[in-house]
XYZ file of C-alpha atoms in Angstrom:
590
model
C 116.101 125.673 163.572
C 114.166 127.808 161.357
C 115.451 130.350 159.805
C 113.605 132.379 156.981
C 109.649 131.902 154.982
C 109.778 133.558 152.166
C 107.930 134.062 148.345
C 109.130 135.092 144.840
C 106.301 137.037 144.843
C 107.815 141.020 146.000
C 104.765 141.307 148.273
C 105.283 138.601 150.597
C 106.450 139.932 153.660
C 109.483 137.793 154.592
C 109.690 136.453 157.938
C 113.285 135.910 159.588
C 113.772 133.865 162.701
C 116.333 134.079 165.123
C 117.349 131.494 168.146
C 114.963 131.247 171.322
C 111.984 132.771 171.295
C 110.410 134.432 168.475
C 107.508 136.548 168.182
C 105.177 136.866 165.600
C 103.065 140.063 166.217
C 99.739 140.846 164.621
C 98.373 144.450 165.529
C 95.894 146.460 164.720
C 95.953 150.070 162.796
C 94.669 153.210 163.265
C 92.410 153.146 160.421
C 91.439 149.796 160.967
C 87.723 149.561 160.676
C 85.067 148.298 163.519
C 84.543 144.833 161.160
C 88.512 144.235 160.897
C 90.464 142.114 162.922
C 93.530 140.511 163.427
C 92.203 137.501 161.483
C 93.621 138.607 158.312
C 97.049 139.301 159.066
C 97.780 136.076 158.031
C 99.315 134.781 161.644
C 97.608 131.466 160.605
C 98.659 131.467 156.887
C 102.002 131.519 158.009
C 102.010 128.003 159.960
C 99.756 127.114 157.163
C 103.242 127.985 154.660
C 105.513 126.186 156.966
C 103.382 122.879 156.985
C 103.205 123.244 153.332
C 106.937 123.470 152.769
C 107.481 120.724 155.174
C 105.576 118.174 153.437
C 101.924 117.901 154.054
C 100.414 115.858 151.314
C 98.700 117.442 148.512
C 95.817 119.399 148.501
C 94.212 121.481 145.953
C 92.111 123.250 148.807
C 95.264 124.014 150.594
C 96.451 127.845 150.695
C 99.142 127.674 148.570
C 96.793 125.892 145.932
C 94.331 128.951 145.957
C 94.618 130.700 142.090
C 95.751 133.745 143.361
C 98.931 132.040 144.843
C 99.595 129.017 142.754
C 102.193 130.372 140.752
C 103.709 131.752 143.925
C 106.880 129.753 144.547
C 107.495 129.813 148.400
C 110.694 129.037 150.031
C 111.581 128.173 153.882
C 115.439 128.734 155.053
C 116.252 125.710 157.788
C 118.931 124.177 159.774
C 119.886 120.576 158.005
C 122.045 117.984 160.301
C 125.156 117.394 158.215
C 124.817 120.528 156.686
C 127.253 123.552 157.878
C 124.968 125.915 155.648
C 121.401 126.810 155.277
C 118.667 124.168 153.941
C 116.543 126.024 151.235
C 113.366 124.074 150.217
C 110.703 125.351 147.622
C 107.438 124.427 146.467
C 104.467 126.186 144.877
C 100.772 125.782 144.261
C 101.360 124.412 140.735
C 103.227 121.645 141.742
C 102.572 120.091 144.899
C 103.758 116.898 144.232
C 107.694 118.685 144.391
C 109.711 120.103 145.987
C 113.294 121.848 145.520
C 116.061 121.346 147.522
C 118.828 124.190 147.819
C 121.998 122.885 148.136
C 121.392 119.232 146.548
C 121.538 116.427 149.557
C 124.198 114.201 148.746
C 124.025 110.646 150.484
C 120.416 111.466 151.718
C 118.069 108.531 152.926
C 115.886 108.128 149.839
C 113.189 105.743 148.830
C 115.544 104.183 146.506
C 118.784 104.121 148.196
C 120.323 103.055 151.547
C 122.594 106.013 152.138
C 123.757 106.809 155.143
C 124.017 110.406 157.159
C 125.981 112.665 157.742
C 124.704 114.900 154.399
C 126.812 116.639 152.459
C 125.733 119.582 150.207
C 126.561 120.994 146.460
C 125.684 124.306 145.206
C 122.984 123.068 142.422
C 119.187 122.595 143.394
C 117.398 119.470 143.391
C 114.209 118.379 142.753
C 112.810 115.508 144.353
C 109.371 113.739 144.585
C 107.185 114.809 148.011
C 107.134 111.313 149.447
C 111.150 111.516 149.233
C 111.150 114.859 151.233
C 108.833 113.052 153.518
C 111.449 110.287 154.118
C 114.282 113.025 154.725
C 112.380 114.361 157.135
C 111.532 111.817 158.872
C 115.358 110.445 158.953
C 116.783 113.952 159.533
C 114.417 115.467 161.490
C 113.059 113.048 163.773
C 115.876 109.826 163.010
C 113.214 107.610 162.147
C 115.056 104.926 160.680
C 113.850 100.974 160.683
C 110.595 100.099 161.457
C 108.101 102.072 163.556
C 104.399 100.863 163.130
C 102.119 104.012 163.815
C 104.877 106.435 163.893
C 105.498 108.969 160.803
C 107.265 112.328 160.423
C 104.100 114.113 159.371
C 102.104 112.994 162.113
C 105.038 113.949 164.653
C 104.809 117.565 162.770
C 101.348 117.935 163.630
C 101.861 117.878 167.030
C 105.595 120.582 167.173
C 103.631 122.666 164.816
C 99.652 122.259 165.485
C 97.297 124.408 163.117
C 93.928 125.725 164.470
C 92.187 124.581 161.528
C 92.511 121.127 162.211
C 91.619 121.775 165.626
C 94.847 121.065 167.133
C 94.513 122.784 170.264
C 91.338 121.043 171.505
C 92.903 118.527 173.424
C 96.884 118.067 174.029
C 96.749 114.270 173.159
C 95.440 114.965 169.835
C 96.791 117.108 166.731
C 93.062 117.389 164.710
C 89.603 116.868 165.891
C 89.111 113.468 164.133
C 92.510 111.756 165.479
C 91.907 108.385 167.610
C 94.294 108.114 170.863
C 95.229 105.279 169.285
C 96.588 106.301 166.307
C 98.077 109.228 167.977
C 99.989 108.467 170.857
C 102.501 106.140 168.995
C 103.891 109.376 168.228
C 103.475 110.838 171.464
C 105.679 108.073 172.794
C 107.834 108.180 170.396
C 109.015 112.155 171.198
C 109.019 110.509 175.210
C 111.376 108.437 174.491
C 108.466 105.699 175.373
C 107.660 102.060 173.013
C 105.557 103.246 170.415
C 105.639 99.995 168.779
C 103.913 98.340 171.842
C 101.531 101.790 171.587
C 101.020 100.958 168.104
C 99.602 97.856 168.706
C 96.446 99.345 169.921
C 95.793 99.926 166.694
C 95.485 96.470 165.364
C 93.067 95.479 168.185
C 90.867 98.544 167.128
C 91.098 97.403 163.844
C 90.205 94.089 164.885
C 87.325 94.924 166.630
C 86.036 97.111 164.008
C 86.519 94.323 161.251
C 84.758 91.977 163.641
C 81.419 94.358 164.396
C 81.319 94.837 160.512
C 81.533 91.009 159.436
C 79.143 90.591 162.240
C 76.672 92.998 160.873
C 77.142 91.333 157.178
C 76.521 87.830 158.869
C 73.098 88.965 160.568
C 71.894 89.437 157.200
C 70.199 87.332 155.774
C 72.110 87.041 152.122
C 75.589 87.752 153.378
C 75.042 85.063 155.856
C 74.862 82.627 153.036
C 77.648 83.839 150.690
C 79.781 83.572 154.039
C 78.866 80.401 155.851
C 79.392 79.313 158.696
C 82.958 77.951 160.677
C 81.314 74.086 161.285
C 79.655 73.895 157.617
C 82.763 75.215 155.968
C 85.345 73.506 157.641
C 83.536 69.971 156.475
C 83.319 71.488 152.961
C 86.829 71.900 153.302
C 87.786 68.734 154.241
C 85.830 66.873 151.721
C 87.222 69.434 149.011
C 90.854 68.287 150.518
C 90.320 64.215 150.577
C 89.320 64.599 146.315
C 92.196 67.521 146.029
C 94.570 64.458 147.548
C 92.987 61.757 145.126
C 93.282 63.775 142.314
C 96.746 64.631 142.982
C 97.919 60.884 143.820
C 95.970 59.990 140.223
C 98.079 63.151 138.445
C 101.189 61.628 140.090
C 100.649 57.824 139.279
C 99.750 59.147 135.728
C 101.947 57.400 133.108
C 101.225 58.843 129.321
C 100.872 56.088 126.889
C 101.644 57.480 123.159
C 99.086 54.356 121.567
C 96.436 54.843 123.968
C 93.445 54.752 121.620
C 94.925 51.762 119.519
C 95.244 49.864 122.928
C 91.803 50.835 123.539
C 90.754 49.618 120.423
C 92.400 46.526 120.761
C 90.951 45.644 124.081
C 87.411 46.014 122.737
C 88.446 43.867 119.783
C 89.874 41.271 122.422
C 86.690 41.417 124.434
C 84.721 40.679 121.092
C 86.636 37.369 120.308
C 86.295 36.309 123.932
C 82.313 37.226 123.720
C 82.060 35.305 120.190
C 84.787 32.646 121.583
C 82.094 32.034 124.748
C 78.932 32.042 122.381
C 80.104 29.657 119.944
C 80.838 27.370 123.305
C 76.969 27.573 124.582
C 75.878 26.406 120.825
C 78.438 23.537 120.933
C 78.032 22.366 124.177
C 74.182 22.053 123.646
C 74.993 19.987 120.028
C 77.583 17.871 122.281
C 74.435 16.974 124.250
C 72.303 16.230 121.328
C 74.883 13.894 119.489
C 75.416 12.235 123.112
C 71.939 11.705 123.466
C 71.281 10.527 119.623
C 74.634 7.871 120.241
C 72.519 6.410 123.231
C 69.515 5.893 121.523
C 71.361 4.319 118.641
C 70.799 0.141 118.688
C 70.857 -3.135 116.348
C 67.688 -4.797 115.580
C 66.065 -7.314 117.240
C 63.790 -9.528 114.609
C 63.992 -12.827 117.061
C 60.473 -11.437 118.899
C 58.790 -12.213 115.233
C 59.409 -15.673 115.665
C 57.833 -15.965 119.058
C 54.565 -14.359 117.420
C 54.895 -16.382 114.584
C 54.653 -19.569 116.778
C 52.364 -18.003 119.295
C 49.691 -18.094 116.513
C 50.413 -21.549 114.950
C 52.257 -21.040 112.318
C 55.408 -21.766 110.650
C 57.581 -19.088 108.231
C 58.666 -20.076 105.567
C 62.476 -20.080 105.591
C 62.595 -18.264 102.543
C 60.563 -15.594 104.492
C 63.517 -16.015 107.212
C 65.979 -15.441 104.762
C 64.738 -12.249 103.979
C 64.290 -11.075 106.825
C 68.180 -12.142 107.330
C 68.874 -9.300 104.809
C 66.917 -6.374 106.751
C 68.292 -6.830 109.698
C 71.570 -6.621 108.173
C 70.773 -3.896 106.171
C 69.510 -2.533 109.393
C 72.774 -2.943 111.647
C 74.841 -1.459 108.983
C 72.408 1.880 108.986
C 72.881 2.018 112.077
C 76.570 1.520 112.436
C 76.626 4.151 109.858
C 74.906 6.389 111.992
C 76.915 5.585 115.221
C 79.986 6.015 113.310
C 79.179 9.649 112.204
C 77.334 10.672 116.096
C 80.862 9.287 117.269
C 82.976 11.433 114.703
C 80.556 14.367 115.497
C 81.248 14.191 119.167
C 84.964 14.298 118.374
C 84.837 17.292 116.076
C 82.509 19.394 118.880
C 85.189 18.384 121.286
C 88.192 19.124 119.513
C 86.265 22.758 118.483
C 85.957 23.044 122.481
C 89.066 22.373 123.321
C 90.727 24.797 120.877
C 87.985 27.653 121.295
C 89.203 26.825 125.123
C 92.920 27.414 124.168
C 92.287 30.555 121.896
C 89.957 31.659 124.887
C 93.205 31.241 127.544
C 95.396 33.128 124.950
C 93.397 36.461 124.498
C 92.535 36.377 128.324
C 96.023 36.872 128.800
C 96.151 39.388 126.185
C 93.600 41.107 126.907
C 95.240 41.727 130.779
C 98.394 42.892 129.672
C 96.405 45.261 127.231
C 94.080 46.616 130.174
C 97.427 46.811 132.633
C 98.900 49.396 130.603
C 95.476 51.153 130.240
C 95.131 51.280 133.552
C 98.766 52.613 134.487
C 98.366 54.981 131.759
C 96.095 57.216 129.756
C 95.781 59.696 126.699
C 97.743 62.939 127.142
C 94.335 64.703 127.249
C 92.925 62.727 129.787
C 96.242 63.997 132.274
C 95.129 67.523 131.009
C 91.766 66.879 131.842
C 92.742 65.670 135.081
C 95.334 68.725 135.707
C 92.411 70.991 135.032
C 89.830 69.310 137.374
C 92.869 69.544 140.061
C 92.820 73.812 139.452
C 89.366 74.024 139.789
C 89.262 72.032 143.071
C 92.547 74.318 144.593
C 90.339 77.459 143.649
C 86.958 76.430 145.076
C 89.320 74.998 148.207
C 90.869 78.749 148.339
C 87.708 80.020 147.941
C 86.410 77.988 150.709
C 89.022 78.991 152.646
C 89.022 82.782 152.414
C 85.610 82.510 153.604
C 86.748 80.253 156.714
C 88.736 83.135 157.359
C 85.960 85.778 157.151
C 83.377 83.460 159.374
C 85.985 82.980 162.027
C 87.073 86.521 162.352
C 82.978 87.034 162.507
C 82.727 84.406 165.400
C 85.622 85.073 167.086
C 84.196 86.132 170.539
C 84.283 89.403 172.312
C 86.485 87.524 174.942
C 88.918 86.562 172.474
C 89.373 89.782 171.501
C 89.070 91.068 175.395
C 92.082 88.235 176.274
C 94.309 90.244 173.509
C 93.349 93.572 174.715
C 94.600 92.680 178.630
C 97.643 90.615 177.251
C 98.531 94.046 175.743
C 97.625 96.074 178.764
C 99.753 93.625 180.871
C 102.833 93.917 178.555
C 102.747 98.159 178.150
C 102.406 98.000 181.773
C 105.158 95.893 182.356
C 107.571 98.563 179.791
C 105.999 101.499 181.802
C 107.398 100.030 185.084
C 111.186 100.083 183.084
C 110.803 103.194 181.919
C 110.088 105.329 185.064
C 112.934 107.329 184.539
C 111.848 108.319 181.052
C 107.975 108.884 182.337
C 109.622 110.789 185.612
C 111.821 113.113 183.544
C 109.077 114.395 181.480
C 106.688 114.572 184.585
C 109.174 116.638 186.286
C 109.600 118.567 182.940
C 105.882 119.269 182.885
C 105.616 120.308 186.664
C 108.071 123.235 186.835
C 106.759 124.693 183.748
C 103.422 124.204 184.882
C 104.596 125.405 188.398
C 106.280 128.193 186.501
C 102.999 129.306 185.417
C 100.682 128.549 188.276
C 102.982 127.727 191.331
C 103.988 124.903 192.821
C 101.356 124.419 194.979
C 98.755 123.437 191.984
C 99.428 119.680 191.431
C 100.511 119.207 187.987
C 101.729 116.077 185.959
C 101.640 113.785 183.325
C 99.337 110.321 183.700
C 101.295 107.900 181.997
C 99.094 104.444 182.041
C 98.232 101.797 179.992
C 94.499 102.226 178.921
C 92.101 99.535 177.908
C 91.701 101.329 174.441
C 95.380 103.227 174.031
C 98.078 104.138 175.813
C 96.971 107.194 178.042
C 99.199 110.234 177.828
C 97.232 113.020 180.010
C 98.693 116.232 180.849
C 97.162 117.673 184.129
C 97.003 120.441 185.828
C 94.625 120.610 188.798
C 91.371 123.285 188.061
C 88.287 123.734 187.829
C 87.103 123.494 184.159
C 88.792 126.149 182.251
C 89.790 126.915 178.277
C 92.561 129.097 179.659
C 94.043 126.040 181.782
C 93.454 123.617 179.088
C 95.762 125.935 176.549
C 98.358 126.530 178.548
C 98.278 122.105 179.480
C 99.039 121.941 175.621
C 101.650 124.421 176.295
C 103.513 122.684 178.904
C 103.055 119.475 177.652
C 103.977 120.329 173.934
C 107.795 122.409 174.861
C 107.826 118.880 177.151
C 107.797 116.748 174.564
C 110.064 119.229 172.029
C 112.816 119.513 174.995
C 112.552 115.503 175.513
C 112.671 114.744 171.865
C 115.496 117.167 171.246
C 117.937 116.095 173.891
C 117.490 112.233 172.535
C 117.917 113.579 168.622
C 114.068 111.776 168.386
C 112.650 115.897 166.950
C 114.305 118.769 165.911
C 114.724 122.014 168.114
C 111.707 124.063 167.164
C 108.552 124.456 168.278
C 105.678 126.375 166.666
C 102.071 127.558 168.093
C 99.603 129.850 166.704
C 98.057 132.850 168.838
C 95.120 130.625 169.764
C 97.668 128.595 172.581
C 96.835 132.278 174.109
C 93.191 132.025 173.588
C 91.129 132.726 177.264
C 94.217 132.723 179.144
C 95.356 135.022 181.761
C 97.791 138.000 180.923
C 99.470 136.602 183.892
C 99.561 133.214 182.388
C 100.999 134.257 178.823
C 103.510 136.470 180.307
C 105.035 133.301 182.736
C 104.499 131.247 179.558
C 107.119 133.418 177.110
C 109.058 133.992 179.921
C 109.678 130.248 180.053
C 109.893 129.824 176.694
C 112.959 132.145 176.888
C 114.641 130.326 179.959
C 113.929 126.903 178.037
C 114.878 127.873 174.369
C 118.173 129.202 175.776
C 119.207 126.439 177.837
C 118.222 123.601 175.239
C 119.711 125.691 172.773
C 115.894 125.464 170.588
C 113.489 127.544 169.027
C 109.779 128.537 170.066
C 107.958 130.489 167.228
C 104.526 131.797 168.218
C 102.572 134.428 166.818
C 100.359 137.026 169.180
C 98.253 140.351 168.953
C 99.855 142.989 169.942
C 96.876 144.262 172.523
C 98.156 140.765 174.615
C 101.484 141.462 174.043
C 100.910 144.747 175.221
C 99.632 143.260 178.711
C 102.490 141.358 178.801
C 104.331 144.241 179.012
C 102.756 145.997 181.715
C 103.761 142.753 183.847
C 107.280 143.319 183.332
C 108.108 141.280 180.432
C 110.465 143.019 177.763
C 109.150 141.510 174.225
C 111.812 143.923 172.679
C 114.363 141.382 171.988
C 112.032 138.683 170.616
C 109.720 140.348 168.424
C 110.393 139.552 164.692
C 110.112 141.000 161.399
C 107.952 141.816 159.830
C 105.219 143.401 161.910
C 101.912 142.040 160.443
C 98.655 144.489 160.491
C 94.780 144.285 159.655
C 95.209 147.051 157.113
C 93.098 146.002 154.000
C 95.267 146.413 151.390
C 98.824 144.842 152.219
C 99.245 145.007 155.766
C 98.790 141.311 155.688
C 101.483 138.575 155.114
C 100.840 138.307 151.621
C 100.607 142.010 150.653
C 96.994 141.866 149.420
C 93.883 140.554 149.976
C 91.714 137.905 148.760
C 88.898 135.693 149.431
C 89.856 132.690 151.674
């Protein structure tokens, strides 16, 4: 429970709490003027203070933050499990990132630890960080421990202690103005005692669905469309960007570094030179081999006998020393030409021989030359591999690339139906949990009937519509009327001490509950006097706490019905008086 706000600052008007019911009372004074009201008494101010000091995340437009009060240090009094004395925590204006904790929490559930409860206290303060009195809360408070998707202490605060300014008592699903079912009844069903996990999950199909109608709208344009692609196109630039990503890494592996790569290189082109020079020296050979064969050929002795056939043909007789002579050429003759024979016939040897060893050489640096190029191809210079290792990077990051926007194009084409197909899955499966947890859903609907009955009689139907939505779960609080602001508030009444009592008994919220005067707001004095007087009969029986403040002109009605506010009216009294009738003890500009 809570048990005392209060300020360093000697004109803040302390307020004590007690069990049950409490009421804060706002009235106005005699010498209140026609343009005063209740407004400034600081009724809201004061659940503005307790949110502060219970967390809410910082805020230099917040109250507290306001240069008149930053240096104020306030300080709420509160029941702690574990604890068998009072829980003092502090904060101010000038730090809102801190708060102080009076007695230190010994074996709390921080960020950094894994403590467990119970929590034992020591008689120095400590200081911690907000998010870490965020976790305690949520642990102590609420025994939020684990995971719970959507779920969160602060969020769960917002609906036990609901603040007009964020419009919390619009609608009883919904804690501000702005707040999607979606996001908010996880934590309904989380104080019912229902899955708010499976609620949760609402969430990610919104989210979905919102990420899909954005891509969409980038896609329809016409230069996003091209930086994102489309699912057919970039799946085949993907799969060509794999096949060379695979090549490239089969090359990296079957790399083998070869420390005399460039004199191997070297030596190959020297090899290949020989073998060129080797084959040209061949071609001129070959075609002097045919020359010298050709020249042997033509190579004959002389004949000189056809002479003597002309000789006689014409009558006449040589002369035999003319035939002796001519003896001598011809032998002269055959020996010129034996001569010559004898050197075509050496010739064709030596062009043979030079063939048949430019042949051998020829074999030899063939098979050099192959054992040279084996080894360049198994291996290479270490900055080819580099070059190669770098090439491979640049293909993974344009493949990533390629893939990211995959992603974005199939989200973007993913159909409606798709989407649709996940929504009813989901439907189907909260459904399904609803059906197991009738009792829960029936205890709470009987919880919200009587009070509601309490307040309007039985013969008004009244309930809560427990369903699985297309959009969210659906929590609805009902009571049967025509349209009314008066009905509506006191719905959020009923429905908010239904979920406090339900929470409570299952340790899933502590045993307070806190509304501002507006719950009150167009309701029937007949209405808010049944509604305190179940708030007593409640409180006491749970063994909880309802804080609410109230003028004192509706309190006064009250009254006149029969119900004694003696007993539950709290100090201090707050007033409209200009000067320091207020919670704070003095004006200023808001």
């Amino acid at each position: 429970m809570l048990r005392q706000l209060s300020a360093d600052d000697e004109r803040f008007k302390t307020v004590t709490f007690q069990p049950g019911l409490n009421l804060v009372v706002a009235e106005a004074t005699a010498v209140s003027r026609s343009t005063d009201s209740r407004n400034g008494s600081g009724k809201s101010s004061m659940i503005e203070l307790l949110h502060f000091l219970l967390g809410t995340r910082p805020d230099n437009k917040h109250l507290a933050a306001r240069k008149e009060l930053r240096q104020v240090i306030f300080t709420l009094g509160l029941d702690w499990p574990g604890l068998s004395q009072e829980l003092r925590v502090s904060r101010s204006g000038a730090d809102i990132k801190h708060v102080t904790l009076h007695p230190t929490l010994v074996g709390q559930p921080s960020l950094s630890g894994t403590s467990e409860w119970p929590l034992f206290g020591t008689d120095e303060g400590q200081t911690v960080p907000l998010a870490e009195w965020q976790a305690l809360i949520e642990k102590g408070l609420f025994g939020l421990t684990g995971e719970h998707p959507g779920v969160s202490g602060r969020a769960l605060l917002s609906f036990l202690i609901r603040r007009v300014g964020d419009h919390g008592f619009n609608e009883a699903v919904r804690s501000f103005a702005r707040q999607s079912e979606a996001k908010a009844t996880p934590n309904l069903a989380y104080l019912l005692g229902l899955d708010s996990a499976l609620a949760a999950r609402y969430q990610d199909i919104a989210a979905k669905k919102a990420t899909r109608d954005q891509l969409k709208k980038a896609v329809d344009d016409p230069v996003w469309g091209k930086v994102i692609g489309k699912t057919a196109d970039l799946r085949g630039e993907i799969a060509v960007r794999n096949s060379k990503i695979i090549e490239l890494q089969r090359e990296i592996r079957a790399f083998r570094v070869v420390p005399q790569y460039e004199e191997l290189k070297e030596r190959a082109d020297e090899l290949s030179r020989q073998i060129h020079d080797l084959g040209t020296q061949d071609v001129i050979d070959r075609r002097n081999l045919d020359h010298l064969e050709k020249a042997v050929s033509e190579t004959v002795d002389p004949e000189v006998q056809y002479l003597e056939q002309v000789y006689s043909e014409l009558g006449l007789t040589l002369p035999g020393q003319a035939l002796r002579r001519f003896e001598d050429v011809r032998a002269f003759h055959a020996a010129v030409v034996r001569n010559r024979r004898t050197y075509l016939d050496e010739e064709l040897e030596s062009t043979r021989r030079n063939l048949d060893a430019r042949k051998n050489e020829r074999a030899r640096l063939d098979t050099e030359l192959s054992a040279v190029l084996k080894d360049l191809s198994e291996g290479g210079a270490l900055d080819r591999l580099t070059a190669l290792q770098k090439i491979l990077a640049q293909e993974e990051a344009k493949l990533g690339a390629l893939k990211h926007r995959l992603e974005v194009a199939q989200t973007v084409e993913a159909s409606s139906r798709e989407i649709e197909a996940t929504r009813i899955d989901l439907v189907r499966e909260v459904d399904t949990d609803l059906q197991e947890r009738q009792q829960q859903i029936s205890q709470a609907t009987v919880l919200f009937h009587d009070l509601a009955s309490r307040l309007y009689g039985s013969d008004r139907p009244a309930y809560l519509s427990v369903e699985a939505g297309k959009s969210s779960l659906k929590i609805i609080p009902k009571i049967s009327s025509d349209v009314s602001q008066g009905i509506n508030k006191m719905a959020i009444f009923c429905f908010d001490l239904t979920m406090a009592v339900i929470g409570h008994r299952e340790g899933r919220a502590p045993d307070f509950l806190v509304h501002d005067s507006h719950i009150f707001d167009g309701v029937d004095d007949r209405q808010v006097t049944r509604a305190l007087e179940a708030a007593v009969d409640i409180t006491e029986t749970e063994g909880m706490q309802y804080i609410v403040t109230i003028n004192e002109d509706k309190l006064t009605q009250t009254r006149s019905l029969g119900f004694d506010s003696t007993p539950y009216v709290i100090e201090p009294l707050l007033t409209d008086s200009y000067d320091e009738g207020g919670l704070f003890g003095f004006r200023f500009e808001r």
